[in-house]
CSV table of C-alpha atoms in Angstrom, one decimal:
chain,number,residue,atom,x,y,z
A,313,UNK,CA,93.4,148.5,70.3
A,314,UNK,CA,95.3,146.0,68.1
A,315,UNK,CA,98.1,145.9,70.7
A,316,UNK,CA,95.6,145.1,73.5
A,317,UNK,CA,94.0,142.4,71.7
A,318,UNK,CA,97.4,140.9,70.5
A,319,UNK,CA,98.6,141.0,74.1
A,320,UNK,CA,95.3,139.0,75.2
A,321,UNK,CA,95.6,136.6,72.7
A,322,UNK,CA,99.3,135.8,73.4
A,323,UNK,CA,98.5,135.4,77.2
A,324,UNK,CA,95.6,132.9,76.5
A,325,UNK,CA,98.0,130.9,73.9
A,326,UNK,CA,100.5,130.8,76.8
A,327,UNK,CA,97.9,129.6,79.4
A,328,UNK,CA,96.6,126.9,77.1
A,329,UNK,CA,100.1,125.6,76.4
A,330,UNK,CA,101.2,125.7,80.0
A,331,UNK,CA,98.1,124.2,81.6
A,332,UNK,CA,98.3,120.8,80.0
A,333,UNK,CA,102.2,120.7,80.6
A,334,UNK,CA,101.6,120.8,84.4
A,335,UNK,CA,99.7,117.7,84.1
A,336,UNK,CA,101.8,115.9,82.1
A,337,UNK,CA,102.9,112.0,82.7
A,338,UNK,CA,106.1,111.3,83.1
A,339,UNK,CA,106.0,107.6,82.6
A,340,UNK,CA,106.0,104.8,85.2
A,341,UNK,CA,108.2,105.4,88.4
A,342,UNK,CA,111.6,104.1,88.8
A,343,UNK,CA,111.6,100.5,89.9
A,344,UNK,CA,109.1,99.4,87.2
A,345,UNK,CA,105.5,99.9,86.3
A,346,UNK,CA,103.0,99.7,89.1
A,347,UNK,CA,99.7,97.9,88.7
A,348,UNK,CA,96.8,100.3,89.5
A,349,UNK,CA,93.4,99.6,90.8
A,350,UNK,CA,90.5,100.3,88.4
A,351,UNK,CA,89.5,103.2,89.9
A,352,UNK,CA,93.0,104.6,90.3
A,353,UNK,CA,93.6,108.2,89.4
A,354,UNK,CA,96.8,109.8,88.3
A,355,UNK,CA,98.6,112.2,90.9
A,356,UNK,CA,97.8,115.3,89.1
A,357,UNK,CA,94.1,114.3,88.4
A,358,UNK,CA,93.8,113.8,92.2
A,359,UNK,CA,95.7,117.1,93.0
A,360,UNK,CA,93.1,118.9,90.6
A,361,UNK,CA,90.1,117.0,92.0
A,362,UNK,CA,91.0,118.1,95.7
A,363,UNK,CA,91.7,121.7,94.7
A,364,UNK,CA,88.2,121.7,93.1
A,365,UNK,CA,86.4,120.0,96.1
A,366,UNK,CA,87.9,122.5,98.6
A,367,UNK,CA,87.0,125.5,96.2
A,368,UNK,CA,83.3,124.1,95.8
A,369,UNK,CA,83.0,123.2,99.8
A,370,UNK,CA,84.2,126.8,100.6
A,371,UNK,CA,81.9,128.4,98.0
A,372,UNK,CA,79.1,126.6,99.3
A,373,UNK,CA,80.0,127.2,102.8
A,374,UNK,CA,80.0,123.5,103.7
A,375,UNK,CA,83.5,124.7,105.2
A,376,UNK,CA,84.6,127.6,107.1
A,377,UNK,CA,87.3,130.1,105.4
A,378,UNK,CA,89.8,128.8,108.2
A,379,UNK,CA,89.0,125.2,107.3
A,380,UNK,CA,89.6,126.1,103.6
A,381,UNK,CA,92.9,127.7,104.3
A,382,UNK,CA,94.0,124.9,106.4
A,383,UNK,CA,93.1,122.3,103.6
A,384,UNK,CA,94.8,124.3,100.9
A,385,UNK,CA,98.1,124.7,103.1
A,386,UNK,CA,97.8,121.0,103.5
A,387,UNK,CA,97.3,120.6,99.7
A,388,UNK,CA,100.3,122.9,98.8
A,389,UNK,CA,102.5,120.9,101.1
A,390,UNK,CA,101.8,117.9,99.2
A,391,UNK,CA,102.3,119.5,96.1
A,392,UNK,CA,105.8,120.7,97.3
A,393,UNK,CA,106.7,117.3,98.5
A,394,UNK,CA,105.8,115.9,95.1
A,395,UNK,CA,108.2,118.4,93.3
A,396,UNK,CA,110.9,117.2,95.6
A,397,UNK,CA,110.3,113.5,94.8
A,398,UNK,CA,110.2,114.2,91.1
A,399,UNK,CA,113.2,115.9,91.1
A,400,UNK,CA,115.0,112.3,90.5
A,401,UNK,CA,112.0,110.4,89.3
A,402,UNK,CA,109.2,108.9,91.5
A,403,UNK,CA,109.9,105.6,93.1
A,404,UNK,CA,107.1,103.0,94.1
A,405,UNK,CA,107.4,104.1,97.6
A,406,UNK,CA,107.2,107.8,96.7
A,407,UNK,CA,104.3,107.3,94.7
A,408,UNK,CA,102.4,105.2,97.6
A,409,UNK,CA,103.6,108.0,100.1
A,410,UNK,CA,102.0,110.4,97.9
A,411,UNK,CA,98.8,108.5,97.3
A,412,UNK,CA,98.2,108.0,101.1
A,413,UNK,CA,98.8,111.6,101.8
A,414,UNK,CA,96.2,112.5,99.2
A,415,UNK,CA,93.9,109.9,100.6
A,416,UNK,CA,94.2,111.5,104.1
A,417,UNK,CA,93.6,114.8,102.7
A,418,UNK,CA,90.5,113.6,100.9
A,419,UNK,CA,89.1,112.0,103.9
A,420,UNK,CA,90.0,115.3,106.0
A,421,UNK,CA,87.9,117.3,103.4
A,422,UNK,CA,85.0,114.9,103.5
A,423,UNK,CA,85.2,115.3,107.4
A,424,UNK,CA,85.3,118.9,107.4
A,425,UNK,CA,82.3,119.0,105.0
A,426,UNK,CA,80.4,116.7,107.3
A,427,UNK,CA,81.1,118.4,110.7
A,428,UNK,CA,78.8,121.1,110.2
A,429,UNK,CA,81.6,123.4,111.5
A,430,UNK,CA,81.3,121.8,115.0
A,431,UNK,CA,78.3,123.9,115.8
A,432,UNK,CA,75.2,122.1,116.8
A,433,UNK,CA,73.0,124.9,115.5
A,434,UNK,CA,74.5,125.5,112.1
A,435,UNK,CA,77.3,127.0,110.1
A,436,UNK,CA,79.9,129.8,111.5
């Protein structure tokens, strides 16, 4: 029993260390600092928020499972692109590109939630 408890505690400790590291800010992009609007969110925060919005919409059945899969695939595609960009540091253009992609995905989530799954009488 002690081994099981110790393994569980070690796993919890590893997760608590790994999660903040994924959202770590690596400083301003190459090319100097970027002025941000007052409502600006970091790329990591936008990623987290979009993931939560998709999960909530799917759980509440505001979007179909097929729509949720498609939205998650697009989010994962942006995350992979971000990883490519980060290999040599983010430039202003790359940050702007990621911002635009997250904006389009956010609008798409909003649209999919509002379209009532394209059926006049209800959902699914």
